[in-house]
PDB file of C-alpha atoms and ligand atoms in Angstrom:
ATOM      1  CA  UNK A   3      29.648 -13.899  -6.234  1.00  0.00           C
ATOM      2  CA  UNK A   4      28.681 -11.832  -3.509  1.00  0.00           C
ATOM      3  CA  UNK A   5      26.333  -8.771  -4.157  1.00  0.00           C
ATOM      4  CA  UNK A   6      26.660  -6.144  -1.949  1.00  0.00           C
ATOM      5  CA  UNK A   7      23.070  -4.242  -0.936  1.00  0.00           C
ATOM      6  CA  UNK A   8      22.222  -1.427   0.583  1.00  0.00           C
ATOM      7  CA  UNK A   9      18.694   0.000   1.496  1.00  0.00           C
ATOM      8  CA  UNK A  10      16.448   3.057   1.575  1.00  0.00           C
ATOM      9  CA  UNK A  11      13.402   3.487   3.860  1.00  0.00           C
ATOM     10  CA  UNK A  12      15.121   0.665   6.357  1.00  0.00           C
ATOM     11  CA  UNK A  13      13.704   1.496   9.480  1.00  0.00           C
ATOM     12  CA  UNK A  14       9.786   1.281   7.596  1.00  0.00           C
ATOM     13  CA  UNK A  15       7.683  -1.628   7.602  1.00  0.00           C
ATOM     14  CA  UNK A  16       8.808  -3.088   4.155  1.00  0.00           C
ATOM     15  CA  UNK A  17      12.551  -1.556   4.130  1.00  0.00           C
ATOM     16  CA  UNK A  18      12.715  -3.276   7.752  1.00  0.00           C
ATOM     17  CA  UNK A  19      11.594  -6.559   5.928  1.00  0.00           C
ATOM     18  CA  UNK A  20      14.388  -6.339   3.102  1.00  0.00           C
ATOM     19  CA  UNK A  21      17.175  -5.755   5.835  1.00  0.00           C
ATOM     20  CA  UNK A  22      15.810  -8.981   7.267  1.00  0.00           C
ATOM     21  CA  UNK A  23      15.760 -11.285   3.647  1.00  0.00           C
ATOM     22  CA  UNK A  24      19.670  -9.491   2.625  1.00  0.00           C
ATOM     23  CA  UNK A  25      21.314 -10.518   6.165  1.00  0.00           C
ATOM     24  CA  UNK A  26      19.288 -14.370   5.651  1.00  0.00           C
ATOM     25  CA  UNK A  27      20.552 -14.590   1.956  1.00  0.00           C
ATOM     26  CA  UNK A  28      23.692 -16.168   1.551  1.00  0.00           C
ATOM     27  CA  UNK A  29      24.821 -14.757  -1.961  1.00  0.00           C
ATOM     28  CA  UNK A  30      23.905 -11.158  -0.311  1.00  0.00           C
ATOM     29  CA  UNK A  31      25.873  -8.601   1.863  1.00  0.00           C
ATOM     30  CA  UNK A  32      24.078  -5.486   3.446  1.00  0.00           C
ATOM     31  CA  UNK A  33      25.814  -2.427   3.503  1.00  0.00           C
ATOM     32  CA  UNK A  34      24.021   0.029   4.495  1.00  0.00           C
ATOM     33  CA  UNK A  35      20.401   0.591   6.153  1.00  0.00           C
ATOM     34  CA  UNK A  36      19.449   3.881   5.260  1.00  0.00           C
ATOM     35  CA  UNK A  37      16.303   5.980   6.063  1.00  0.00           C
ATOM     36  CA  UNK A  38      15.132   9.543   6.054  1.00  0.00           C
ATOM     37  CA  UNK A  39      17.849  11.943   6.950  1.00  0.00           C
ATOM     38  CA  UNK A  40      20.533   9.611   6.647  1.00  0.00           C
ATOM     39  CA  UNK A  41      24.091  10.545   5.197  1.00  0.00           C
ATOM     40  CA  UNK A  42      23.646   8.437   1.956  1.00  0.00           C
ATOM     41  CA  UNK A  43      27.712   8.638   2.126  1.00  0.00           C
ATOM     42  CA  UNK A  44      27.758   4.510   2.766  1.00  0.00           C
ATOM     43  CA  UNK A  45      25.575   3.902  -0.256  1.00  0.00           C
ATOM     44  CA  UNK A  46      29.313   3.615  -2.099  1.00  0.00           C
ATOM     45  CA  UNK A  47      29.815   0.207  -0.998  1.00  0.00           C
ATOM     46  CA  UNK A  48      26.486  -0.981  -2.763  1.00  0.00           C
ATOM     47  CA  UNK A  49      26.015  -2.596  -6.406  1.00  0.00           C
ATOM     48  CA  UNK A  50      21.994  -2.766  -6.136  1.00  0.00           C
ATOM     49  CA  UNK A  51      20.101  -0.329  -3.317  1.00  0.00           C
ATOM     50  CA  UNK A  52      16.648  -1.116  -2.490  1.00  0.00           C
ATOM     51  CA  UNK A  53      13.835   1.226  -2.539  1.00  0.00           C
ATOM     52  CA  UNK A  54      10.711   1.221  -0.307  1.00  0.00           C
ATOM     53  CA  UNK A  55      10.760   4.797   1.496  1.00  0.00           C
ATOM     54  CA  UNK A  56       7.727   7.366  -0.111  1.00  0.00           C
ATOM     55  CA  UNK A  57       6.360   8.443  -3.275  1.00  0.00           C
ATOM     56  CA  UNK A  58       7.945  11.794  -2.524  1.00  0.00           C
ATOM     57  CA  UNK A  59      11.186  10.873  -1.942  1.00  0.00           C
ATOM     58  CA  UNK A  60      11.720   8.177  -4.614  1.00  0.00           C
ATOM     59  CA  UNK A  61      12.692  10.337  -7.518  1.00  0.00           C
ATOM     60  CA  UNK A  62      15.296  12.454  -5.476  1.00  0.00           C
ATOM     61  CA  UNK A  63      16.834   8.838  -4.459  1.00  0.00           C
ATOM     62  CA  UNK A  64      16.636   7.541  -7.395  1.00  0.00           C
ATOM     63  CA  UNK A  65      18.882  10.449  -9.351  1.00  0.00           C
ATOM     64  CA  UNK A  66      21.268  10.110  -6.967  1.00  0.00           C
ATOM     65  CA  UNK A  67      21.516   6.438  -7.485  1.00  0.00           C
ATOM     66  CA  UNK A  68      21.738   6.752 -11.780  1.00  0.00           C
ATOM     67  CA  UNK A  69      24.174   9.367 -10.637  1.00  0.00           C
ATOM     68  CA  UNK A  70      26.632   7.089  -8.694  1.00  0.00           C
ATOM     69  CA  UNK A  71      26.269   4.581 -11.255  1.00  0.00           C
ATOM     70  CA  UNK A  72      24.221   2.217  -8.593  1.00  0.00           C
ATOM     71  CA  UNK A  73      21.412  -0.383 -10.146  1.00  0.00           C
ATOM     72  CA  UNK A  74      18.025  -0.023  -8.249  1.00  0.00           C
ATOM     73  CA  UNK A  75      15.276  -2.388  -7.228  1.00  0.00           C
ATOM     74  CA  UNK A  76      11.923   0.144  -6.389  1.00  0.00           C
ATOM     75  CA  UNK A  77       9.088  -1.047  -4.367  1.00  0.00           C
ATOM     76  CA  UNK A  78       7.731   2.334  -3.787  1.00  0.00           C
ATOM     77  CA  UNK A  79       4.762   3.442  -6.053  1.00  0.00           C
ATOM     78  CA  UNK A  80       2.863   6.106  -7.103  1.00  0.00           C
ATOM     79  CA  UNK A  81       5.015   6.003 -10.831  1.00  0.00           C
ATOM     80  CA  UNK A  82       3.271   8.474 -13.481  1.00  0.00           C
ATOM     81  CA  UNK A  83       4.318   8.035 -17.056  1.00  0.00           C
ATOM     82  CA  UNK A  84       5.889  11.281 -16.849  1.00  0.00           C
ATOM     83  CA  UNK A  85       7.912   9.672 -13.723  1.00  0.00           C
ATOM     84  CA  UNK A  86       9.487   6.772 -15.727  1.00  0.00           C
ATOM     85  CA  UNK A  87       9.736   9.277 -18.851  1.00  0.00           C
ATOM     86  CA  UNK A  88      12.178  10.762 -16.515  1.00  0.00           C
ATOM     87  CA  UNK A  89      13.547   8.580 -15.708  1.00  0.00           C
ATOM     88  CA  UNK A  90      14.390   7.123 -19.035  1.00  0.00           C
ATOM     89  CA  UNK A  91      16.286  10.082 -19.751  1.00  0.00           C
ATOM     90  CA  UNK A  92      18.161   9.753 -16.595  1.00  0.00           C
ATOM     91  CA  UNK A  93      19.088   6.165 -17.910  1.00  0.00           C
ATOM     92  CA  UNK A  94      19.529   7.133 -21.166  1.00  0.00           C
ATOM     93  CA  UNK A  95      23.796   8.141 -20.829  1.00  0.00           C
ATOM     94  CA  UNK A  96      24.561   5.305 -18.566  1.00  0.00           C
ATOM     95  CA  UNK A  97      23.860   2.076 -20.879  1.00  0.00           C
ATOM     96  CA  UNK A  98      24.926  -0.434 -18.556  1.00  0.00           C
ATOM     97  CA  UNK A  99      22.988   0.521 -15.173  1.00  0.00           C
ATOM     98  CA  UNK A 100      19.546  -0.725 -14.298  1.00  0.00           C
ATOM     99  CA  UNK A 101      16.649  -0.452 -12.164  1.00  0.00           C
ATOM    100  CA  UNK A 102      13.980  -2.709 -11.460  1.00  0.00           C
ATOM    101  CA  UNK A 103      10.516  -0.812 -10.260  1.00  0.00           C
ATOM    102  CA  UNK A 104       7.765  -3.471  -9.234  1.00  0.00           C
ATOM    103  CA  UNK A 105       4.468  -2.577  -8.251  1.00  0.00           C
ATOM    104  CA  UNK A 106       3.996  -5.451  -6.394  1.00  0.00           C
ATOM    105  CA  UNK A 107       6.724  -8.132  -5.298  1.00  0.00           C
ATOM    106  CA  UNK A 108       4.720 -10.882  -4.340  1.00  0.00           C
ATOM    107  CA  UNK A 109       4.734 -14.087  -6.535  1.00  0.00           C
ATOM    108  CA  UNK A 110       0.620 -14.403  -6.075  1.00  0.00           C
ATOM    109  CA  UNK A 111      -0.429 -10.567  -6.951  1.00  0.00           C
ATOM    110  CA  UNK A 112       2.184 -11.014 -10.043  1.00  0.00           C
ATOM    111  CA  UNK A 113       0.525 -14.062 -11.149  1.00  0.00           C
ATOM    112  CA  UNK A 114      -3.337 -12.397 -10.346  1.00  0.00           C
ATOM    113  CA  UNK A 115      -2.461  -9.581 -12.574  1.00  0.00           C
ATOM    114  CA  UNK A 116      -1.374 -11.740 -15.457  1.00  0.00           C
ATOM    115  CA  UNK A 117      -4.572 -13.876 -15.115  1.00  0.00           C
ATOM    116  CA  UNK A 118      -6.040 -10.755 -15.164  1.00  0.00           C
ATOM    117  CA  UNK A 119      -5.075  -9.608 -18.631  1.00  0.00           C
ATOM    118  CA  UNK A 120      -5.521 -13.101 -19.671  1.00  0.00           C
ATOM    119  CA  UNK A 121      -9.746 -12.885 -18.745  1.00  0.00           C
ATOM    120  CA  UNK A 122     -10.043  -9.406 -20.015  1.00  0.00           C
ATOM    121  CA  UNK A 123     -10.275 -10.139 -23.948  1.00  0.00           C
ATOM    122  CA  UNK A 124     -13.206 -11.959 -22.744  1.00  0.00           C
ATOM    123  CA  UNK A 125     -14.844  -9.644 -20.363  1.00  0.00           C
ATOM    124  CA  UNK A 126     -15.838  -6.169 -21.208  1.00  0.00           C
ATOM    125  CA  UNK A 127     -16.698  -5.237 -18.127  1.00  0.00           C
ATOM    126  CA  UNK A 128     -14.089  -5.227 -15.158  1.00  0.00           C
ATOM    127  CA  UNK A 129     -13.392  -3.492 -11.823  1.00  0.00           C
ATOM    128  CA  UNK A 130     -10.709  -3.667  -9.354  1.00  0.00           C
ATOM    129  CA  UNK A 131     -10.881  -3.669  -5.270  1.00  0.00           C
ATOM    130  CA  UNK A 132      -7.374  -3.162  -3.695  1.00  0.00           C
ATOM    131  CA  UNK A 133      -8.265  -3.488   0.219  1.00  0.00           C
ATOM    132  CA  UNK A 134      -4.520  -1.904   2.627  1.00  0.00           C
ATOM    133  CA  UNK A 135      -4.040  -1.539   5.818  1.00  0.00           C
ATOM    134  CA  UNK A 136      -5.030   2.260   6.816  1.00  0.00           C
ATOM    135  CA  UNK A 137      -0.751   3.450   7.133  1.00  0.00           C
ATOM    136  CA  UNK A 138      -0.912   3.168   3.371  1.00  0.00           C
ATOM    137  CA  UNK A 139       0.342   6.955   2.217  1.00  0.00           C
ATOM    138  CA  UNK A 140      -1.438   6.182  -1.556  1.00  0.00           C
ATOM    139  CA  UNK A 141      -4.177   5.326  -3.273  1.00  0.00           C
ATOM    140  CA  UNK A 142      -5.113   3.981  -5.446  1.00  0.00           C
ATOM    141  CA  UNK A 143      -2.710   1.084  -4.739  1.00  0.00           C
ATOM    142  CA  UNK A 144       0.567   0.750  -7.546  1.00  0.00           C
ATOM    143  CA  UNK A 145      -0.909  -2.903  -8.056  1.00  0.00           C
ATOM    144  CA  UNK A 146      -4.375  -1.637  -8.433  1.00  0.00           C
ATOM    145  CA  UNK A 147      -3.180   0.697 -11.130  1.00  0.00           C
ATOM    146  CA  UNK A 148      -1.057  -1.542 -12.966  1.00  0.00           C
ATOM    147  CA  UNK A 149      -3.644  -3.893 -13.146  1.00  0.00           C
ATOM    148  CA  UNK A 150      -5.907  -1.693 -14.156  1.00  0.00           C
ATOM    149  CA  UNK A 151      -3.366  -0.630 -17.197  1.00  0.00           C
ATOM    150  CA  UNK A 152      -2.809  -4.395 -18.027  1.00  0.00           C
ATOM    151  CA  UNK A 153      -6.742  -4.684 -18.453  1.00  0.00           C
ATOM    152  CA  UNK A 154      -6.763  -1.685 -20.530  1.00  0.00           C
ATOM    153  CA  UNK A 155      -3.784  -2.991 -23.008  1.00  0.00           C
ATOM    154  CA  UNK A 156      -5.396  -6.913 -22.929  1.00  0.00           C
ATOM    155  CA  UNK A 157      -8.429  -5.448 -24.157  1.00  0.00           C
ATOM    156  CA  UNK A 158      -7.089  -2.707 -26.316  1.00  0.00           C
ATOM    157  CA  UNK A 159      -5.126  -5.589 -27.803  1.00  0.00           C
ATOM    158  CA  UNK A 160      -7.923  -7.160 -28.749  1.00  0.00           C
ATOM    159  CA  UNK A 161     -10.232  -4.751 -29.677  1.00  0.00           C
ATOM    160  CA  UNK A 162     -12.560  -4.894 -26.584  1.00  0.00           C
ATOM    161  CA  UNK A 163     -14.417  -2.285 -25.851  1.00  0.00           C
ATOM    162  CA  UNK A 164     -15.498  -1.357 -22.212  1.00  0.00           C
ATOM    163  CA  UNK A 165     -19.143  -2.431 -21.397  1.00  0.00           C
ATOM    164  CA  UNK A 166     -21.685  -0.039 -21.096  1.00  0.00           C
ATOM    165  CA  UNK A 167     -22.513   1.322 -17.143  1.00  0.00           C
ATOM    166  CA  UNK A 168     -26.049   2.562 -17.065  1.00  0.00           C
ATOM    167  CA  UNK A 169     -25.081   4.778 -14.083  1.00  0.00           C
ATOM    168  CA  UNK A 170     -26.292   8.083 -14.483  1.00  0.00           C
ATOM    169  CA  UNK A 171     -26.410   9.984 -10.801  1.00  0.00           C
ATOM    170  CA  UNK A 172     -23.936   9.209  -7.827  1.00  0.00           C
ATOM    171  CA  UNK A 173     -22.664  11.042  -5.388  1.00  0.00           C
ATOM    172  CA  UNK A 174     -18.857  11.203  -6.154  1.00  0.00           C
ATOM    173  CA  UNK A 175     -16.329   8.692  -6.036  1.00  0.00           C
ATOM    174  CA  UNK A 176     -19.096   5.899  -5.324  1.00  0.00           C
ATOM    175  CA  UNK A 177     -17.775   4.671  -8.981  1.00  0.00           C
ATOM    176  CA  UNK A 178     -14.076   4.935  -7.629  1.00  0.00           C
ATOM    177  CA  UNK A 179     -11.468   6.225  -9.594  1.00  0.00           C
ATOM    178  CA  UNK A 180     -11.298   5.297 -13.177  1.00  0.00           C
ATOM    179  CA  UNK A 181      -7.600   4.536 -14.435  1.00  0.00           C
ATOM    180  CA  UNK A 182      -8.009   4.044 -18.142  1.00  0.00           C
ATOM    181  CA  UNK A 183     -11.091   2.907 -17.965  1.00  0.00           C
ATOM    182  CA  UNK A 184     -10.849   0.492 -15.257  1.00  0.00           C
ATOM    183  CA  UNK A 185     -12.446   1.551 -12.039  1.00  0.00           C
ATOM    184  CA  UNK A 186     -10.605   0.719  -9.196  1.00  0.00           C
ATOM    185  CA  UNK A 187     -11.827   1.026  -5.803  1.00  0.00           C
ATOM    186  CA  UNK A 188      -9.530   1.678  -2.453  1.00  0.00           C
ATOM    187  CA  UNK A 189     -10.489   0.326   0.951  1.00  0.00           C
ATOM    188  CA  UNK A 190      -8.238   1.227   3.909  1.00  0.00           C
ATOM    189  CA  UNK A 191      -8.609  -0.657   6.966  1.00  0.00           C
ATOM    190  CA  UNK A 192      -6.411  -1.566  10.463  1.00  0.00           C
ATOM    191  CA  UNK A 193      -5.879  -5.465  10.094  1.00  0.00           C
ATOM    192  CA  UNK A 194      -5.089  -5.571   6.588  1.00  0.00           C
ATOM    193  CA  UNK A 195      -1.793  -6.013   4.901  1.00  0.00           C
ATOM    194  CA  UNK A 196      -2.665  -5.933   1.138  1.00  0.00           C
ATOM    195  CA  UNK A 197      -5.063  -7.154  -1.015  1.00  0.00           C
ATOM    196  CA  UNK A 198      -6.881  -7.180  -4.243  1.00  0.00           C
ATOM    197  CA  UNK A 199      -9.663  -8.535  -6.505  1.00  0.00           C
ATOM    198  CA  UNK A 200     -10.348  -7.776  -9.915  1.00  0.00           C
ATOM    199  CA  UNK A 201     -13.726  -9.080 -10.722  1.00  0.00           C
ATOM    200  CA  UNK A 202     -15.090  -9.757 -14.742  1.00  0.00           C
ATOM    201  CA  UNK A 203     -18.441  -9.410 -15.110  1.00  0.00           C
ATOM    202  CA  UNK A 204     -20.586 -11.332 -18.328  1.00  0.00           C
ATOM    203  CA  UNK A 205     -23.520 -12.836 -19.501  1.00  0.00           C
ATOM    204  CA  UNK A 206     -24.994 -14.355 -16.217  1.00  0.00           C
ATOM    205  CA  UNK A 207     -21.655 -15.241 -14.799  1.00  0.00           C
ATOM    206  CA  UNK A 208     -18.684 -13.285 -12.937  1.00  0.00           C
ATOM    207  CA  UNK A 209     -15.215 -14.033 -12.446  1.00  0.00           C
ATOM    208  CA  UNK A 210     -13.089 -12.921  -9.474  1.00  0.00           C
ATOM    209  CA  UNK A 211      -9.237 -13.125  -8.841  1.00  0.00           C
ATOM    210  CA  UNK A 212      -7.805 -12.522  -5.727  1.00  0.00           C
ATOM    211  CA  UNK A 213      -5.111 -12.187  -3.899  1.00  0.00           C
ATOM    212  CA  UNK A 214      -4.154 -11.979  -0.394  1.00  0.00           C
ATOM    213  CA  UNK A 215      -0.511 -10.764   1.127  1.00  0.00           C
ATOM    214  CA  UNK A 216      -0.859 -11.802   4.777  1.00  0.00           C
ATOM    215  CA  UNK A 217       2.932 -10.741   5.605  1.00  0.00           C
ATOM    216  CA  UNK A 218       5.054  -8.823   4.461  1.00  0.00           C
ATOM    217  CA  UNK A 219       7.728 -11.662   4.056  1.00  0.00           C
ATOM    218  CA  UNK A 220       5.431 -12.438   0.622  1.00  0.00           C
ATOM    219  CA  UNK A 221       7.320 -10.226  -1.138  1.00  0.00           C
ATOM    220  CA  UNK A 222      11.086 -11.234  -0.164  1.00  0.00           C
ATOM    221  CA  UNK A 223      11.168 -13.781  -2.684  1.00  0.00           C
ATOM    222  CA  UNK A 224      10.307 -11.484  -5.303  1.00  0.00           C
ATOM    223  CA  UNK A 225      12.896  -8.488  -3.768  1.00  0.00           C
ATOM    224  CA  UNK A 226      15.804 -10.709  -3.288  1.00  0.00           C
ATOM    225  CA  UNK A 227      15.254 -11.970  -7.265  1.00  0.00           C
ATOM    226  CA  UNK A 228      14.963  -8.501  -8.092  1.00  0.00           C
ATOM    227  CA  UNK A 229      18.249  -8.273  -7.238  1.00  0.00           C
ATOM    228  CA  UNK A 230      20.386 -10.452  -8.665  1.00  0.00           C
ATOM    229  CA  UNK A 231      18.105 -10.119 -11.948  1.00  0.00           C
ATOM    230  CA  UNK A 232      19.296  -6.120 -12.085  1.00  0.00           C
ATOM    231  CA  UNK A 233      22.604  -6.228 -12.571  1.00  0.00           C
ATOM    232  CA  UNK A 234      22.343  -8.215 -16.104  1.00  0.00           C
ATOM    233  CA  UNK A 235      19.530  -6.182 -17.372  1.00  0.00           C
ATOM    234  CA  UNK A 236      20.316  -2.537 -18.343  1.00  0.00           C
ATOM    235  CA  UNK A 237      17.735  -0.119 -18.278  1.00  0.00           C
ATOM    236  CA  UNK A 238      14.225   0.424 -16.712  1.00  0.00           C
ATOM    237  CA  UNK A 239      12.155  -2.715 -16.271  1.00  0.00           C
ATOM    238  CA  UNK A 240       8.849  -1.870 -15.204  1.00  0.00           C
ATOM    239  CA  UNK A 241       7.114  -4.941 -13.258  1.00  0.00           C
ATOM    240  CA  UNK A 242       8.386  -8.220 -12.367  1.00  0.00           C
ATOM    241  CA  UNK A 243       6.025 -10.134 -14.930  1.00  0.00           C
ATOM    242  CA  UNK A 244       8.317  -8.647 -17.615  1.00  0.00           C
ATOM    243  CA  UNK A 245      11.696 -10.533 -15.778  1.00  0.00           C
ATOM    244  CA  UNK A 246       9.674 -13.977 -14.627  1.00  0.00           C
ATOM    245  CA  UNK A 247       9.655 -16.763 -16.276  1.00  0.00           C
ATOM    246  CA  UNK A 248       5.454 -17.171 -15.881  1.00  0.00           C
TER     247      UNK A 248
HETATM  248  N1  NAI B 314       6.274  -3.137  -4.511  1.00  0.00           N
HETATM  249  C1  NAI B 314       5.849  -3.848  -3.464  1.00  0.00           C
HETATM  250  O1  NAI B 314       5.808  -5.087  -3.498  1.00  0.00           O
HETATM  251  C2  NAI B 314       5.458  -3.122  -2.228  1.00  0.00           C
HETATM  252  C3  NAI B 314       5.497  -1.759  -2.233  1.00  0.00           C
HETATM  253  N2  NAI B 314       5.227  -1.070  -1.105  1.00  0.00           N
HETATM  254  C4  NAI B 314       5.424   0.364  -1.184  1.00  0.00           C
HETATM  255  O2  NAI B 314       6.650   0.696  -0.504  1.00  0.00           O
HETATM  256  C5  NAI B 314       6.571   2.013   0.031  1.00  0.00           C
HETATM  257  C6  NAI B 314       6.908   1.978   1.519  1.00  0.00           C
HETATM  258  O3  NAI B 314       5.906   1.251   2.204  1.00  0.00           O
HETATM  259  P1  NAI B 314       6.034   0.983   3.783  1.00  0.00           P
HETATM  260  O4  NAI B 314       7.297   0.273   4.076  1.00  0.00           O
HETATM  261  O5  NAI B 314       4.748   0.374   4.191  1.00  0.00           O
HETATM  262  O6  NAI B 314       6.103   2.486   4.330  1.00  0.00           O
HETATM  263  P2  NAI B 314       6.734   2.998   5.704  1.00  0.00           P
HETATM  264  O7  NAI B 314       6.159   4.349   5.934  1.00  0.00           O
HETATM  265  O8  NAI B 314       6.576   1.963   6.770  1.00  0.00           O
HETATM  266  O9  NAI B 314       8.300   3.102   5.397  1.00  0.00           O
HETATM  267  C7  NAI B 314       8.874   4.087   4.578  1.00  0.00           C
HETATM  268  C8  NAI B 314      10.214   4.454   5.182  1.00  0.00           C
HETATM  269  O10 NAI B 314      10.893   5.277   4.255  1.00  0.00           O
HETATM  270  C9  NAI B 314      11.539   6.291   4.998  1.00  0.00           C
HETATM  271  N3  NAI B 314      11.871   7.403   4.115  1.00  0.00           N
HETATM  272  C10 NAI B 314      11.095   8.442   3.721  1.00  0.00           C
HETATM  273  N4  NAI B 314      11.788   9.271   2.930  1.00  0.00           N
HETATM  274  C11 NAI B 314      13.034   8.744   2.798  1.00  0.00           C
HETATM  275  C12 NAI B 314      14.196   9.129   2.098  1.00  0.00           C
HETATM  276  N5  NAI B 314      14.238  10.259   1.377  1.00  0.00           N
HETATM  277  N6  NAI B 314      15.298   8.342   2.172  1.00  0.00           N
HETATM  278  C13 NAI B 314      15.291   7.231   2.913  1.00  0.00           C
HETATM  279  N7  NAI B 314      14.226   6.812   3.627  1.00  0.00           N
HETATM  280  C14 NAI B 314      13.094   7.548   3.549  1.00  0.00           C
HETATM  281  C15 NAI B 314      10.551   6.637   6.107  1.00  0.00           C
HETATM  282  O11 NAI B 314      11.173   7.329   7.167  1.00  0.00           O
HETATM  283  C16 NAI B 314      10.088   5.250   6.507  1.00  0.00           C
HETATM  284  O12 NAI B 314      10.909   4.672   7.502  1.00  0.00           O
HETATM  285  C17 NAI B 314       5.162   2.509  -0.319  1.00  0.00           C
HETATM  286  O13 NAI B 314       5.202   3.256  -1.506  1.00  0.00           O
HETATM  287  C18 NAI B 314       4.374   1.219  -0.531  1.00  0.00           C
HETATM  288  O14 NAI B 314       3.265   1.383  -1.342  1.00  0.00           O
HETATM  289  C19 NAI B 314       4.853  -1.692   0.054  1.00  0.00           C
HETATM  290  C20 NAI B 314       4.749  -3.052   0.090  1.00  0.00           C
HETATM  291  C21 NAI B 314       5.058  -3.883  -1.049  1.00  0.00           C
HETATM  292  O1  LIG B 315       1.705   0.048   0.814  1.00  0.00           O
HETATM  293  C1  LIG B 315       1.621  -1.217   0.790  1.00  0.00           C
HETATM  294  O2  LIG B 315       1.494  -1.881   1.819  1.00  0.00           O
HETATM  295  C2  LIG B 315       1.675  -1.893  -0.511  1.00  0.00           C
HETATM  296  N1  LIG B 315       1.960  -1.199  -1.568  1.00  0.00           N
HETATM  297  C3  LIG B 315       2.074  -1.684  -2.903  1.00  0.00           C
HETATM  298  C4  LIG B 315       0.991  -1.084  -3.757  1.00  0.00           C
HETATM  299  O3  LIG B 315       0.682   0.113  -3.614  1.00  0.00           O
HETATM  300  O4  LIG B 315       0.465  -1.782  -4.627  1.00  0.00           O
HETATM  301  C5  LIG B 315       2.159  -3.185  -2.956  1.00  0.00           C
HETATM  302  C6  LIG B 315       1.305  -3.898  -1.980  1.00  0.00           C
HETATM  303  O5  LIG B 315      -0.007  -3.774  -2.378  1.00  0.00           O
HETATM  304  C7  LIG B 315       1.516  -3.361  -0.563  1.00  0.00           C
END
């Protein structure tokens, strides 16, 4: 079976990227390429559309996709719970339509975040560097945050409780921001793609996981599974750990 694909955010550095892996993949037709200001008029001929344009203009794109009954794959981040609550609700009359929003596509920062929650039962204290190139519209990074939120469930799971931080004066934001609990640090610089450590701190030890996109082709593998995994799983599926097989 042929899927037919469009895209949104085509002519930007990921949605460029996607075009690219749909045209190389065999079991894949593109058809559309769609970016800011485009008539979304062709977006009729798609089954899945692809999302990597801005966290301002996902929602709007997204309603009109639940609206014309087309599944979604979503790269672009920035998701509050109210967001997917949203969402939901948009989901909610149309029980056989889904979309597929991923943090992070890459196979490595999938599998770093998983390791991730794995170490932080055992670690009560944890922090998280995401380190993008300086183009980067958010921060903190989606990965960064979602990792952060995986921490927070691992060790709310297992009844860890974050380890003490003796800092009493800074000058603000030297802490980073804290997403439940978790501080997570941003670093924007020209040169980078996108990266991250999360680093476990214990008795006389520390622990670091990292990982390292150095293209954006990294997370092609993970987009172009994305989409032949949506159209058999209704709903919202929120990161591709939850459709792997890890
Ligand atoms: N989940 C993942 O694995 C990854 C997610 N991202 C995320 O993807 C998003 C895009 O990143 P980049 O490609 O680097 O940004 P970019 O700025 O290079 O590209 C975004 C494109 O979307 C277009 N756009 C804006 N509003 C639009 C609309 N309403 N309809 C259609 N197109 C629209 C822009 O004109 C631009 O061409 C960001 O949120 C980024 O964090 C980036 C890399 C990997
Ligand atoms: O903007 C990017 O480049 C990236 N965005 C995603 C994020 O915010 O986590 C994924 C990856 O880190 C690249």
């Amino acid at each position: 079976m042929t899927i037919n694909v469009g895209v949104l955010g085509a002519r930007g550095r990921m949605g460029a990227t996607v075009v690219n892996a749909v045209e190389g993949a065999s079991d894949m037709k593109l058809v559309a390429a769609l970016d800011a200001g485009d008539d979304f008029a062709p977006l009729a001929d798609a089954q899945v559309v692809v999302d990597f344009t801005h966290p301002d203009a996902v929602m709007d794109n997204l309603k009109y996709l639940v609206e014309h009954d087309i599944h979604a794959v979503v790269g672009t981040t920035a998701f509050s719970e109210e967001r997917l609550a949203t969402l939901r609700s948009w989901l909610e009359p149309k029980p056989s339509l889904g979309v597929l929003i991923a943090p992070n596509f890459a196979l490595g920062a999938v599998l770093a975040m998983r390791f991730a929650a794995q170490a932080a039962k055992f670690y009560a204290s944890a922090e998280v560097i995401e380190l993008h190139h300086n183009r980067k519209a958010d921060a903190p990074s989606g990965t960064a945050a979602h990792t952060a939120r995986m921490i927070a469930a691992a060790r709310a799971e297992a009844g860890v409780t974050p380890g003490p931080d003796a800092t009493t004066s800074e000058l603000d934001g030297a802490r980073g921001a804290a997403v439940e609990g978790v501080h997570v640090h941003s670093v924007r610089l020209p040169g980078l793609v996108a990266h991250e450590e999360i680093l476990f701190g214990g008795e006389g030890e520390t622990l670091t996981i990292r990982h390292d996109s150095l293209d954006r082709t990294s997370f092609m593998p993970g987009v172009l599974f994305g989409v032949r995994t949506v159209l058999t799983r209704p709903g919202l599926t929120v990161g591709l750990e939850n459709v792997l097989d890890l």
